[in-house]
Each structure stands twice: as C-alpha cells, then as structure tokens.
Amino acid sequence: MDTGTLKVMRKEEEDVISKLPEKVLGHILSHLPTIEAVQTSVLATKWRYLWTHIDNLDFDADDFLGDRNFFMDFVDRVLRLRHTNDIEKFSLRFYDLKSDLRRVNDWIRYAMSCNVKEIELLLLSSDEEGIPVRLPDNFSSCDSLVALNLGNDFVFDIPPTNKCFPSLKVLHVDVTSPDDEFLNKLLCSCPVLEDFSICGDFQYGGDYDYAFKISIPTLKKLKIKLIYDDFKDELDNEFIIETPKLEYLSIQDPSIAFFVIDEIPSLIEAHVGIGHTNYVRDNLISEYRALRVMEVLKGVRNAKSLTLRENTIATLSSAFNDADDFPTFLHLMHLQLGIDYCFGWKLLPHFLKISPILKSLVLEKEYPMDEEDEIEREANFGWISPRFAPYCLSQHLKEIKMKNLWGSEDEVDVVKYLLENSKVLEKMCIKFDPGKEIVKEELDENMIIKFPRSSEKCKIEFFHHFLRSPSGKSPKEGLLLEEGSSCSHGSLCANLLSICFPLISHGFKTEENFFSFIHILPKSLMLSSVTSSKFFYLVCDEERRRRCYPTEKVLGHILSYLPTIETVQTSVLSSKWRDNLVSEYRALRVMEVLNGVRNAKSPTLWENTIATLSSVFNDADDYFPAFLHLLHLQLGIDYCFGWKLLPHFLKNSPILKSLVLEKVSCHILAKWLTWCISGINIIWFCYSSGISHGRKG
C-alpha cells in the first residue's frame, strides 16, 4: 500500500471523527478520568479544548504521584477552562488536605454553581485524623444534588427550617468519629431521600455511645455497616429505624448494637449479620446481647427474602433453644442461612417451622478455624431431626442449595432428612468444597443419589470447587452431575463436557484448579466425542493472554500442550523460560488425559499432543490405553517426531474405520532457528489462529 493511499485513509478516518459535534465528543471524554481526558488535548489542534465539554469531573490526587501543588493547580486550571455549565458528577479524592480546605471548598462551590447532580468526596488530612471536615456553609442548599457520597467525617450548616437538599435521593456516608446529633438532623431534613447507607469505623470514637435515629418516610433502601477492632460489651450504640416504605435492609454489626425497628410492611429483602462467631465461641456474648439480635429478627419478619449470616445464627444459637421464641415469617419465600461451626444446624428446624410458605432455601456452611472446633461442633451440635416435619417442606419448598459442604457425618443426616420430607422439591444443588484437611468424606455424590426422595420431580445437581468464574464465584453453568450421568467419580458429566470448554478456559487461574481437572478426567467412563487439544488450547491461550503464571510448575505444564515450535520459542523471552521444555512428568499428564478419553468414538489429537507424547515415550505400548470403541481417528503429524506414534495408535484401535492424518509444515521453525543462530533477539506474537509473527527486538 503506497503512502498516498495511507494518507487518504487517515484523512477519511479523521473526517468521520470531526463530523461529531464537540459536545458529543466531550460527553465521550466524560467517561474517562479527568486527567486522561485533558491529556487528549495533545492529539491534534482540534482536540486541544475538546475536554472542556466534559460533564463528569473526576479528580484523584493519587494520579499526581504525591505532588499536591501540581494536583491543586491542575484542578484550578480545569475548572477555569471548562465551557459546559452543568456538571453531572463531581468526584474529588484528596489525601493530604493540610491547610488548603478553603481552596477545596471553592472547587465544591463551583460544582454547586454548575447544577451538579452527584458529588463524591474523600478528603483526608494526616494532621487532623478523625476530625470532621467542614464543607461550605451553603452546601446544604444545593437544589440540583441527587446523589451524595461522603467518604469521611464531614459537617456543614443545616438551615433552621431543617429543610435541605430538596432533590437528594441517595446519601452514602463513611464515618470514624460521627457527630450523631448532626447526622440525625441531616437525615430528617432530606424530604425525598430513598437510599441511605452508613459505614462506621469507630476507631476514634472511644467509649462514647452513639444514638442514631433514622426517621425517613420516603426511604426505600438502608444499609448499616459498623466496624470494631475489639469487642466491648459496655458499648450501647443505638439505632432507631422508622422507615415505613423500606424495601431493602442490610445490617452488619459485630458489636451487637441496640436496634429498634418499627413495623416495615413493605420490606422485600433483608440481610442481617450481627455479632461475631469468635465472640460466641469465647463466651463473650451475653444473653442480653443475644436478645438484641432477636429484636432485629422481629423487625424484619415481613421480609420476602431473608439472609442471616453465620455470625447472626451463632449469636442466636447461644441463647435460644425453642422455636416459640422466634417470630413467624408469614411472607418469607427465600431464606439463606449461614451454618456456623459452633452450633451447626441447631436453628435450621426452627426457621423451617416459622416459615410456612418458604419456596427457596440456601444453606452455606462455614469452615471451622481449626480441627478442635470441628470436633467440638460434631460432638455437641450435630443434626437433630424435628419431631414433626415443618409445613413448608410438604407444601411449598421447591429448591434447596447447599454450599461448602465438607463431606462430614452431620451433612449425611441433613441431606437425607431434606430429601425424605420435601414433598414438592424440584431441585437440590450441592456444592462440595474440600479445601480443608478436616474433610471426612462420609458423604459423596453416589451416596446422595441413592437417598430416598419424597418428590418424584426432584433433580440433584453437584457443583465442584475446581470450576471458578473470572470473578472468583461459582459459575451459573458448569460441570453438573445429574442422576442419569455415567461417571464413576461423580464429578464430570460426559454429556456436558463438550459445551463447557469456554467456561473451563476461564476457570484455571490457579494450580489447584488446573490439576484437579487433570486428575478427574481419566475417571470418566464414557465420552462420545472429545477434542483434547481444544481444551488445552483454550487454557493456554487464556493464560498466555494474561501473561501471569502462578508457578514454574504450572507454566511448564501448560507449555507441555503447546506445539513444540511455540514451546521452544518461549525460551528467548527470558532465562526463566528456557528450562520449561517437556519433561517426562508433564508428558505423563498428557498420557493421563489420553487414558481418560479411551472410550471415545471419534477423538482428534492435534500435533501438539502428539509432539508432547513423542518427545518422551519411546516404547508407547507400555503406556498407551486400548481404544476399544474408536471408529474415527484424526492425528496431527508434527514435524519434529513425524510418524513415530502412528503404529501405536493403529495397534491400539482394533475397530478403527476412518483415519485422518494431517501433516504440519516446518517452514516457520526453520526460519526461526535461522534467526536464533544468527544471535538476533526475536519477539514473537502467537495468535489463536495458529499464525506466528516475529520481528526484531
């Protein structure tokens, strides 16, 4: 392509961008951090002032590497040169405020004058830690403000009429030494507030008792999170909640403050995590404190969905033994309970009894801190079946999920009881997580499948710990085992393997996850069609894209499944990569996979698999499995070892009807070796299409 054509193409691209209005380009730049938006001014003359149209201002002092003067001058210049009147969002994070509060308040006033809709502030001063920052006097009169996020303690003037922020719907505050009188006055002065959350880390509060009153008729969502380093039984913080229209409530409080919750008829979802399991174990929680948790439980009795963390269950279990002490949840349809390691399943029968229309149940087991805790829990707090089956089991409960099971004896009793008494149950999902040494292995998939079921429609599915999504959570769709699956280990469904490759390729981020699949695959009894290389290519491509291997062991293991040329090419990257050629240990892993697909009728083994096996096994008959059901075989013939293994595959495939042999060219390898011998450093870019490109470094 000649130079003239390139210039025309660049001109056309430039014309397309220039046709967009400046306000549109400014809106696009608004989605960048402000410092990056301003940096676009160096791209071309016409871009010099495009950033002045941005309507989101995001200033973070961390972007300026500690140069506070440069940061403040930058903010001043941006605010001075802006063309747009209105501001959608103003974010400011300044971690070394010192004596510049007046200057910072000028920035906030500027945002207020531009009809700002959302403000996010985090202003810290190392000289005055724990002391509230005073915002502009007229801050509460900002009529346009819809959302306010205050990342540390603030104070500002509230008018005598107790009316401020007429449009404010969302308020989030983080406090360390709160002024409860100020916050109470603020909350009752916001006429349309719908979403309020407070996070209190009271490390500077001393032994002072706080009293908060959240009386907001319009509030729909409330989140309270309290943080304490040490448990202090003498503290008596109080929260009075008067929110008749509340739909969502979340409380996290290890200190067990006193919560007074008025009737909430509109409550849909509630999350309660009060107390601390360790405090219960160490007998630090008094019955008086446990009664406070019961009061919270009564306050959320109208919820349709309720989550009680294991700390809440442990605190309640330490003081209450009778279901009559608990409120009745007449509207509850979804319940999630954390099963703590101190009291186990003690309260589960009570919650089933007091939830008459329950449809969905989630039980998440907590790991014990050490083996002694496990012994104590099993000895005293195992499962005790109730005398009469709860009403919800026979009439309404349709789905049960059990997470983090250890395979212990008490779980056998719980699973068996739920299956035997849930008459309308449609699905039970079980996730084993054998990541601890305490696993007893007294409960497994084969045993559960044989348990009697009261519901003929009930299906059982199993999730396993070795599959994780990129976020770290268990995937919604994974390797599931249903009753009809033909799998000896009980953890790999042959019929689902072929459609799960994309999920698997995202799942192997750790050595544990990678090797667990390798060990389980050979135990599969029947695989109708498996392409081993497809699986390994996806894993390798994902890891290569991230360029972060946990250990040399895993790095070398992954290289074992690359074509030999790609394996050798990695040796020029650094000295760390030179020793990761195929070892017998790694090749044995490939042989394990081959053994795992021995019942396949139509396997495809690409040249990378053949090369890895050929590099180690000289007498393959000692290791190769017999492919008794093999009808169609496709082999990739690599350029290093050629036809070496073909006789072995023919010998071990007695009923083979179709054979495909695909030979791979060695042109790229010869070219690469020529460059290496000449001593020129090469940087290689390997693409999933199989094409490799090199250039001088």
XYZ file of C-alpha atoms in Angstrom:
697
model
C 0.000 0.000 0.000
C 1.579 3.296 -1.081
C 1.973 6.429 1.014
C -0.755 8.328 -0.836
C -3.367 5.676 -0.121
C -2.448 5.657 3.561
C -2.855 9.438 3.741
C -6.296 9.228 2.124
C -7.383 6.540 4.581
C -6.159 8.572 7.536
C -7.949 11.647 6.187
C -11.223 9.718 5.856
C -10.942 8.433 9.420
C -10.217 11.945 10.648
C -13.234 13.329 8.778
C -15.539 10.768 10.408
C -14.464 11.887 13.874
C -14.580 15.590 13.008
C -18.217 15.291 11.953
C -19.252 14.589 15.530
C -20.343 17.675 17.488
C -17.904 18.883 20.109
C -20.464 18.315 22.845
C -20.778 14.670 21.803
C -17.019 14.201 21.889
C -16.942 15.967 25.233
C -19.586 13.589 26.541
C -17.468 10.629 25.415
C -14.436 12.072 27.179
C -16.549 12.453 30.319
C -16.328 8.707 30.829
C -12.551 8.975 31.311
C -10.758 10.158 34.446
C -10.362 13.907 34.051
C -6.569 13.741 33.842
C -6.835 11.339 30.880
C -9.489 13.468 29.209
C -7.225 16.504 29.436
C -4.307 14.526 28.006
C -6.229 14.095 24.727
C -5.509 17.771 24.042
C -2.101 16.786 22.636
C -3.576 14.536 19.915
C -4.259 17.332 17.428
C -5.111 21.011 17.277
C -8.854 20.393 17.077
C -8.645 18.198 20.201
C -6.921 20.851 22.254
C -10.047 22.085 24.019
C -12.490 19.236 23.444
C -12.055 18.133 27.041
C -13.584 21.417 28.178
C -17.002 19.972 27.268
C -16.817 17.092 29.749
C -19.674 16.954 32.239
C -18.098 14.431 34.646
C -15.175 15.723 36.702
C -13.076 13.084 38.448
C -10.035 14.348 40.389
C -7.783 11.944 42.288
C -4.596 13.188 43.955
C -3.075 9.716 43.613
C -2.775 10.322 39.869
C -0.174 13.015 40.574
C 2.333 10.878 42.495
C 2.217 12.910 45.682
C 2.752 16.320 44.065
C -0.080 18.087 45.874
C 0.702 21.543 44.446
C 0.621 20.232 40.886
C -2.668 18.490 41.660
C -4.317 21.631 43.022
C -3.064 23.744 40.104
C -4.442 21.147 37.706
C -7.908 21.270 39.302
C -7.890 25.073 39.215
C -6.986 25.099 35.513
C -9.636 22.540 34.557
C -12.390 24.416 36.377
C -11.266 27.724 34.899
C -11.232 26.492 31.279
C -14.453 24.467 31.273
C -17.136 25.581 28.790
C -20.056 23.430 29.880
C -22.305 24.936 32.509
C -23.858 21.813 34.028
C -21.938 19.042 35.808
C -23.333 15.525 36.055
C -20.818 14.196 38.596
C -18.044 15.820 40.633
C -15.572 13.430 42.299
C -12.703 14.627 44.471
C -10.200 12.469 46.363
C -7.509 14.434 48.212
C -5.425 12.625 50.834
C -3.237 15.450 52.134
C -5.589 18.327 52.798
C -3.476 20.249 55.348
C -4.420 23.959 55.296
C -5.992 24.061 51.845
C -9.615 23.494 52.857
C -10.648 26.970 51.678
C -9.312 26.238 48.198
C -11.038 22.866 48.128
C -14.330 24.423 49.205
C -14.055 26.832 46.271
C -13.983 23.810 43.963
C -17.096 22.413 45.650
C -18.882 25.769 45.328
C -18.018 25.805 41.639
C -19.647 22.395 41.191
C -22.720 23.602 43.064
C -22.976 26.640 40.794
C -22.982 24.293 37.774
C -26.097 22.425 38.935
C -24.142 19.329 39.884
C -26.265 16.178 40.262
C -23.800 13.869 42.020
C -20.929 14.655 44.405
C -18.359 12.195 45.719
C -15.843 13.470 48.289
C -12.949 11.872 50.136
C -10.849 14.499 51.910
C -8.221 13.396 54.411
C -5.652 15.249 56.452
C -2.767 13.477 58.155
C -2.524 16.306 60.684
C -6.156 16.107 61.808
C -7.061 12.429 61.611
C -10.560 11.672 62.842
C -11.639 15.332 62.864
C -14.636 16.173 60.621
C -14.020 18.307 57.545
C -16.171 21.424 57.344
C -17.771 21.889 53.945
C -19.032 25.233 52.521
C -21.686 26.939 54.607
C -24.260 26.855 51.820
C -23.572 23.233 50.894
C -26.989 22.007 52.074
C -28.758 24.470 49.793
C -27.679 22.702 46.592
C -31.054 22.216 44.901
C -29.760 20.127 41.986
C -27.947 17.457 44.026
C -29.431 13.961 43.610
C -26.643 11.727 44.989
C -24.055 12.483 47.691
C -21.196 10.207 48.745
C -19.095 11.413 51.700
C -16.015 9.248 52.234
C -15.068 10.592 55.658
C -16.460 12.679 58.522
C -17.985 15.962 57.373
C -20.015 18.753 58.899
C -21.858 21.629 57.280
C -24.573 24.056 58.267
C -28.195 22.941 58.165
C -30.757 25.754 57.967
C -33.062 26.397 60.942
C -36.030 25.212 58.879
C -34.482 21.709 58.829
C -35.048 21.571 55.073
C -32.073 20.929 52.795
C -31.113 19.053 49.644
C -34.641 19.158 48.174
C -33.687 16.746 45.355
C -31.333 14.387 47.226
C -32.330 10.721 46.798
C -29.069 8.873 47.532
C -26.809 9.503 50.549
C -23.762 7.389 51.455
C -21.530 8.338 54.387
C -18.382 6.798 55.891
C -17.620 7.907 59.434
C -14.940 7.266 62.052
C -15.915 9.750 64.751
C -19.509 10.603 63.838
C -21.472 13.508 65.129
C -24.746 11.682 65.766
C -26.605 14.903 66.503
C -25.556 16.343 63.132
C -26.398 13.156 61.222
C -29.810 12.850 62.854
C -30.592 16.436 61.916
C -29.375 15.853 58.364
C -31.459 12.722 57.831
C -34.700 14.282 58.936
C -34.012 17.288 56.682
C -33.898 15.413 53.352
C -37.519 15.323 52.162
C -37.143 12.854 49.257
C -34.286 10.584 50.394
C -34.700 6.997 49.108
C -31.289 5.344 49.585
C -29.130 5.791 52.693
C -26.050 3.841 53.731
C -23.657 4.439 56.605
C -20.331 2.720 57.215
C -18.941 3.417 60.678
C -15.386 2.516 61.646
C -15.453 3.810 65.211
C -11.731 3.548 65.876
C -11.574 7.168 67.039
C -14.889 7.134 68.851
C -13.511 5.885 72.148
C -16.111 4.555 74.564
C -18.748 7.075 73.548
C -22.229 5.659 72.916
C -23.928 6.896 69.769
C -27.662 7.268 69.228
C -28.891 7.433 65.649
C -32.473 7.993 64.620
C -33.273 7.140 61.014
C -36.769 8.506 60.601
C -37.321 8.932 56.855
C -40.829 8.356 55.451
C -39.567 8.137 51.842
C -36.626 5.759 52.414
C -36.611 2.545 50.349
C -33.075 1.222 50.870
C -30.992 1.237 54.072
C -27.516 -0.218 54.668
C -25.758 -0.047 58.041
C -22.218 -1.375 58.414
C -20.343 -0.988 61.692
C -16.679 -1.900 62.183
C -14.978 -2.536 65.514
C -11.443 -3.766 66.129
C -12.254 -5.198 69.566
C -15.475 -6.326 71.182
C -16.615 -4.080 74.046
C -19.599 -5.341 75.980
C -20.037 -1.992 77.696
C -20.823 -0.154 74.435
C -24.505 0.615 73.871
C -24.865 2.248 70.472
C -28.477 2.675 69.438
C -30.231 2.798 66.081
C -33.900 3.705 65.861
C -35.325 2.883 62.426
C -38.647 4.417 61.416
C -38.975 3.775 57.677
C -42.480 2.592 56.720
C -41.707 2.374 52.969
C -38.425 0.499 53.293
C -37.900 -2.305 50.755
C -34.262 -3.286 51.384
C -32.397 -3.503 54.703
C -28.825 -4.630 55.376
C -27.201 -4.613 58.828
C -23.611 -5.664 59.579
C -22.580 -5.134 63.189
C -20.088 -7.255 65.174
C -20.651 -5.117 68.290
C -24.374 -6.006 68.561
C -25.766 -2.509 68.913
C -29.335 -1.913 70.041
C -31.651 -1.730 67.005
C -35.249 -0.604 67.395
C -37.103 -1.316 64.155
C -40.666 -0.162 63.659
C -43.111 -2.197 61.596
C -41.986 -2.352 57.934
C -44.904 -3.759 55.915
C -43.223 -3.075 52.551
C -39.952 -4.932 53.282
C -38.849 -7.190 50.412
C -35.239 -8.116 51.171
C -33.204 -8.140 54.390
C -29.586 -9.109 55.164
C -28.540 -9.448 58.804
C -25.001 -10.089 60.030
C -24.828 -9.234 63.729
C -22.277 -10.495 66.232
C -19.083 -12.456 65.685
C -18.649 -16.225 65.763
C -15.359 -15.956 67.654
C -17.034 -13.848 70.353
C -19.665 -16.549 70.761
C -17.052 -19.288 70.937
C -15.152 -17.353 73.620
C -18.373 -16.797 75.644
C -18.212 -13.021 75.267
C -21.841 -12.647 74.154
C -24.314 -12.254 76.994
C -27.955 -13.283 76.791
C -28.822 -9.596 76.919
C -26.857 -9.056 73.698
C -28.442 -12.071 72.035
C -31.887 -10.654 72.834
C -30.951 -7.618 70.737
C -30.434 -9.848 67.715
C -33.849 -11.385 68.310
C -35.367 -7.891 68.249
C -33.815 -7.296 64.826
C -35.248 -10.597 63.655
C -38.688 -9.476 64.764
C -38.181 -6.176 62.940
C -37.641 -7.928 59.589
C -40.417 -10.513 59.950
C -42.306 -9.094 56.947
C -39.423 -9.707 54.539
C -39.937 -11.905 51.486
C -36.227 -12.678 51.180
C -34.014 -13.033 54.262
C -30.270 -13.691 54.588
C -28.861 -14.442 58.042
C -25.062 -14.683 58.198
C -23.330 -17.308 60.303
C -22.443 -14.740 62.994
C -26.145 -13.985 63.461
C -27.003 -17.680 63.684
C -24.205 -18.300 66.195
C -25.356 -15.411 68.407
C -28.967 -16.604 68.382
C -27.979 -20.239 68.929
C -26.058 -19.344 72.066
C -29.208 -18.110 73.827
C -32.326 -19.630 72.248
C -33.403 -23.268 72.143
C -37.138 -23.103 71.471
C -38.791 -22.186 68.171
C -41.539 -20.417 70.115
C -39.025 -17.671 70.908
C -38.819 -16.766 67.216
C -41.209 -14.600 65.197
C -43.229 -16.139 62.371
C -42.243 -15.127 58.841
C -45.603 -15.231 57.110
C -44.338 -13.687 53.851
C -40.899 -15.304 53.623
C -40.267 -17.154 50.353
C -36.459 -17.159 50.132
C -34.195 -17.912 53.112
C -30.394 -18.085 53.237
C -28.717 -19.276 56.446
C -25.045 -19.342 57.351
C -24.256 -22.555 59.242
C -21.627 -21.664 61.839
C -19.032 -24.083 63.184
C -20.026 -23.607 66.838
C -23.702 -24.577 66.772
C -24.103 -26.201 63.377
C -27.652 -26.992 62.256
C -29.295 -26.238 65.588
C -31.638 -23.479 64.376
C -32.486 -24.860 60.937
C -35.577 -26.790 62.161
C -36.834 -23.646 63.912
C -36.554 -21.491 60.783
C -38.283 -24.134 58.691
C -41.108 -24.234 61.226
C -41.616 -20.444 61.329
C -41.512 -20.000 57.516
C -44.765 -21.630 56.346
C -44.626 -20.553 52.665
C -40.883 -20.911 52.103
C -40.040 -21.790 48.479
C -36.253 -21.483 48.310
C -33.620 -22.414 50.909
C -29.856 -21.747 50.772
C -27.547 -23.241 53.404
C -23.911 -22.106 53.403
C -21.562 -23.874 55.780
C -18.694 -22.004 57.411
C -15.256 -23.536 57.799
C -14.051 -24.070 61.371
C -10.979 -22.176 62.475
C -9.099 -25.340 63.404
C -9.628 -29.054 63.912
C -10.571 -28.676 67.578
C -13.550 -26.542 66.610
C -14.696 -29.262 64.214
C -14.501 -31.922 66.910
C -16.420 -29.756 69.365
C -19.112 -28.972 66.819
C -19.652 -32.595 65.810
C -19.742 -33.765 69.413
C -22.375 -31.307 70.625
C -24.206 -29.624 67.774
C -24.902 -32.126 65.009
C -28.245 -32.506 63.276
C -31.311 -33.415 65.337
C -34.394 -34.161 63.260
C -37.556 -32.369 64.386
C -40.393 -34.491 65.703
C -42.795 -33.299 63.003
C -41.845 -32.201 59.502
C -42.338 -28.433 59.007
C -45.305 -27.377 56.893
C -43.189 -25.648 54.240
C -41.409 -28.912 53.371
C -44.603 -30.690 52.465
C -46.346 -27.843 50.647
C -44.043 -25.127 49.277
C -40.273 -25.745 49.310
C -39.130 -26.281 45.699
C -35.414 -25.514 45.674
C -32.552 -26.199 48.088
C -28.941 -25.092 47.651
C -26.203 -26.327 49.977
C -22.776 -24.690 49.723
C -19.316 -25.525 51.054
C -20.141 -29.000 52.327
C -17.213 -30.893 53.834
C -18.497 -34.442 53.484
C -18.991 -34.820 57.245
C -21.401 -37.122 59.075
C -23.881 -34.446 60.116
C -24.352 -33.472 56.470
C -25.486 -37.013 55.696
C -28.353 -36.619 58.166
C -29.350 -33.152 56.926
C -29.369 -34.022 53.225
C -31.231 -37.269 53.852
C -33.857 -35.526 56.015
C -34.499 -32.762 53.483
C -34.869 -35.218 50.602
C -37.171 -37.520 52.562
C -39.505 -34.758 53.770
C -39.599 -32.199 50.922
C -42.634 -33.456 49.029
C -42.716 -30.784 46.292
C -38.968 -30.308 45.912
C -37.891 -29.795 42.297
C -34.146 -29.251 42.585
C -31.350 -29.707 45.103
C -27.959 -28.170 44.270
C -24.944 -29.252 46.312
C -21.502 -27.711 46.204
C -18.640 -29.575 47.847
C -15.578 -27.560 48.747
C -12.931 -29.986 50.026
C -10.282 -27.358 50.559
C -9.580 -28.213 54.182
C -7.896 -31.143 55.862
C -10.955 -31.715 58.051
C -12.957 -33.294 55.215
C -14.285 -36.652 56.441
C -15.543 -37.878 53.048
C -18.515 -39.565 54.697
C -20.861 -38.002 52.147
C -20.396 -38.141 48.389
C -22.416 -37.849 45.206
C -23.077 -41.545 44.765
C -24.443 -41.781 48.295
C -26.731 -38.774 47.870
C -28.179 -40.046 44.605
C -29.254 -43.238 46.377
C -31.074 -41.393 49.200
C -34.872 -41.844 49.094
C -36.818 -38.814 47.877
C -40.296 -37.728 48.733
C -40.647 -35.798 45.479
C -40.536 -37.633 42.159
C -39.684 -34.380 40.354
C -36.563 -33.718 42.411
C -33.311 -33.444 40.463
C -29.930 -33.329 42.154
C -27.049 -31.291 40.772
C -23.489 -31.042 42.019
C -21.071 -28.133 41.701
C -17.364 -28.650 42.289
C -14.689 -26.374 43.664
C -12.309 -26.588 40.710
C -14.525 -24.503 38.435
C -14.478 -20.773 39.095
C -15.583 -17.832 37.024
C -13.198 -14.890 36.418
C -14.783 -13.080 39.376
C -13.938 -15.985 41.688
C -17.529 -17.079 42.160
C -19.015 -20.395 41.150
C -20.373 -20.291 37.597
C -24.092 -20.482 36.977
C -23.473 -23.151 34.347
C -20.717 -25.631 34.977
C -19.954 -29.313 35.059
C -23.086 -30.782 36.580
C -23.857 -34.354 37.513
C -27.454 -35.440 37.320
C -28.850 -38.785 38.297
C -28.568 -40.323 34.838
C -24.944 -39.357 34.212
C -22.439 -42.125 33.580
C -19.447 -41.017 35.593
C -17.561 -43.062 38.155
C -16.089 -40.168 40.092
C -19.400 -38.353 40.194
C -17.959 -35.007 39.240
C -17.755 -34.933 35.455
C -20.803 -35.293 33.241
C -19.681 -36.701 29.900
C -22.642 -35.296 28.004
C -21.860 -31.747 29.136
C -18.094 -31.764 28.705
C -18.020 -30.651 25.088
C -20.100 -27.497 25.693
C -18.137 -26.380 28.733
C -14.767 -25.656 27.102
C -15.189 -21.830 27.040
C -16.104 -21.870 30.731
C -13.170 -24.134 31.571
C -10.777 -21.860 29.702
C -11.670 -19.044 32.106
C -11.574 -21.249 35.151
C -7.993 -22.407 35.508
C -6.360 -19.481 37.269
C -4.647 -21.487 39.971
C -2.528 -24.585 40.129
C -5.169 -26.341 42.213
C -7.903 -25.749 39.651
C -5.745 -26.845 36.730
C -4.560 -30.119 38.229
C -7.907 -31.090 39.738
C -9.410 -31.401 36.268
C -6.445 -33.446 35.008
C -6.917 -35.930 37.849
C -10.662 -36.257 37.397
C -10.801 -36.577 33.613
C -9.327 -40.128 33.401
C -12.077 -41.397 35.698
C -14.798 -40.544 33.234
C -16.397 -43.690 31.829
C -17.967 -42.562 28.589
C -17.040 -39.632 26.361
C -18.713 -39.724 22.954
C -16.527 -37.062 21.326
C -13.625 -35.221 22.906
C -11.001 -32.980 21.367
C -8.287 -32.870 23.990
C -6.295 -30.186 22.250
C -9.296 -27.862 22.149
C -9.416 -27.851 25.910
C -5.706 -27.255 26.334
C -5.517 -24.578 23.647
C -8.243 -22.609 25.372
C -6.469 -22.840 28.706
C -3.098 -21.930 27.239
C -4.485 -19.063 25.197
C -6.208 -17.595 28.248
C -3.098 -17.893 30.390
C -0.866 -16.551 27.627
C -3.144 -13.540 27.245
C -2.869 -12.716 30.951
C 0.893 -13.382 30.939
C 0.867 -14.305 34.604
C 1.601 -17.910 35.540
C 1.462 -18.694 39.260
C 4.487 -21.006 39.382
C 7.069 -22.532 37.073
C 5.358 -25.855 37.665
C 2.142 -24.619 36.111
C 3.995 -22.672 33.416
C 5.868 -25.758 32.303
C 2.731 -27.853 32.486
C 0.895 -25.524 30.137
C 3.838 -25.426 27.725
C 3.611 -29.207 27.515
C 0.441 -28.852 25.476
C 1.713 -26.240 23.031
C 3.194 -27.177 19.665
C 6.912 -27.804 20.070
C 7.786 -24.753 17.995
C 5.828 -22.491 20.321
C 7.384 -24.151 23.354
C 10.901 -23.583 22.023
C 10.085 -20.005 21.038
C 9.348 -19.082 24.651
C 12.991 -19.735 25.557
C 14.030 -16.393 24.055
C 11.719 -14.418 26.353
C 13.905 -14.685 29.463
C 16.121 -17.115 31.318
C 13.137 -18.259 33.376
C 11.502 -19.715 30.260
C 14.497 -21.698 28.939
C 14.120 -24.667 31.266
C 10.416 -25.255 30.710
C 10.698 -27.859 27.966
C 8.656 -31.031 28.068
C 9.608 -33.370 30.922
C 8.508 -36.941 31.461
C 6.336 -35.744 34.332
C 4.429 -33.384 32.052
C 4.148 -35.923 29.271
C 2.677 -38.409 31.735
C -0.053 -35.870 32.375
C -0.936 -35.925 28.696
C -0.996 -39.700 28.814
C -3.448 -39.452 31.721
C -5.740 -37.344 29.566
C -5.407 -39.860 26.741
C -6.389 -42.593 29.153
C -9.387 -40.502 30.181
C -10.785 -40.409 26.625
C -10.119 -44.064 25.850
C -13.858 -44.755 25.381
C -14.307 -42.012 22.791
C -15.609 -42.989 19.367
C -14.137 -40.034 17.480
C -11.138 -38.290 19.110
C -8.954 -35.676 17.432
C -5.364 -35.403 18.668
C -3.575 -32.386 17.270
C 0.135 -32.157 16.606
C 0.877 -30.515 19.971
C -0.469 -33.559 21.805
C 1.414 -35.967 19.535
C 4.663 -33.987 19.854
C 4.455 -33.944 23.650
C 3.911 -37.695 23.816
C 6.557 -38.451 21.180
C 9.214 -36.419 22.980
C 9.202 -38.778 25.982
C 7.681 -42.145 25.138
C 9.881 -44.399 23.024
C 8.005 -47.577 23.772
C 4.482 -46.239 23.863
C 2.916 -49.699 24.128
C 3.759 -49.723 27.821
C 1.595 -46.651 28.424
C -0.998 -46.385 25.654
C -4.582 -47.327 26.511
C -6.640 -49.528 24.224
C -9.316 -47.637 22.272
C -11.915 -50.394 22.109
C -14.731 -48.174 20.803
C -12.716 -45.984 18.440
C -14.237 -45.671 14.942
C -12.766 -42.393 13.641
C -9.284 -41.071 14.461
C -7.621 -37.818 13.405
C -3.916 -37.317 14.169
C -1.723 -34.284 13.661
C 1.718 -35.367 12.423
C 4.258 -32.911 13.814
C 7.500 -32.002 12.050
C 9.782 -32.988 14.938
C 8.742 -36.588 15.588
C 6.820 -37.374 12.437
C 5.025 -40.715 12.235
C 6.534 -42.151 15.403
C 3.277 -42.831 17.262
C 1.056 -43.796 14.329
C 1.825 -47.549 14.629
C 0.914 -47.470 18.311
C -2.441 -45.817 17.651
C -3.226 -48.311 14.880
C -2.283 -51.215 17.112
C -4.500 -49.991 19.964
C -7.570 -49.216 17.823
C -8.924 -52.649 16.811
C -12.219 -51.498 15.203
C -10.970 -48.295 13.539
C -12.921 -47.470 10.355
C -11.704 -43.991 9.445
C -8.244 -42.413 9.743
C -7.255 -38.790 9.057
C -3.578 -37.777 9.116
C -2.664 -34.080 8.902
C 0.975 -33.171 8.445
C 2.327 -29.839 9.772
C 4.842 -27.734 7.835
C 8.220 -26.985 9.402
C 8.802 -23.738 7.438
C 8.264 -21.458 10.412
C 10.554 -23.493 12.651
C 13.415 -23.405 10.126
C 13.017 -19.644 9.742
C 13.043 -19.140 13.500
C 16.113 -21.346 14.011
C 17.988 -19.315 11.388
C 17.263 -16.106 13.296
C 18.258 -17.623 16.635
C 21.568 -18.942 15.351
C 22.469 -15.516 13.994
C 22.067 -14.143 17.513
C 19.255 -11.708 16.720
C 16.694 -11.243 19.502
C 13.177 -12.045 18.350
C 9.859 -11.050 19.906
C 7.118 -13.496 18.927
C 3.382 -12.812 18.780
C 1.361 -16.067 18.701
C -2.278 -15.794 17.752
C -5.121 -18.229 18.304
C -5.405 -18.715 14.551
C -2.115 -20.573 14.664
C -0.155 -17.930 12.706
C 3.093 -16.773 14.272
C 4.795 -13.490 13.525
C 8.212 -12.292 14.530
C 10.076 -9.010 14.459
C 13.452 -7.794 15.551
C 13.659 -6.553 19.112
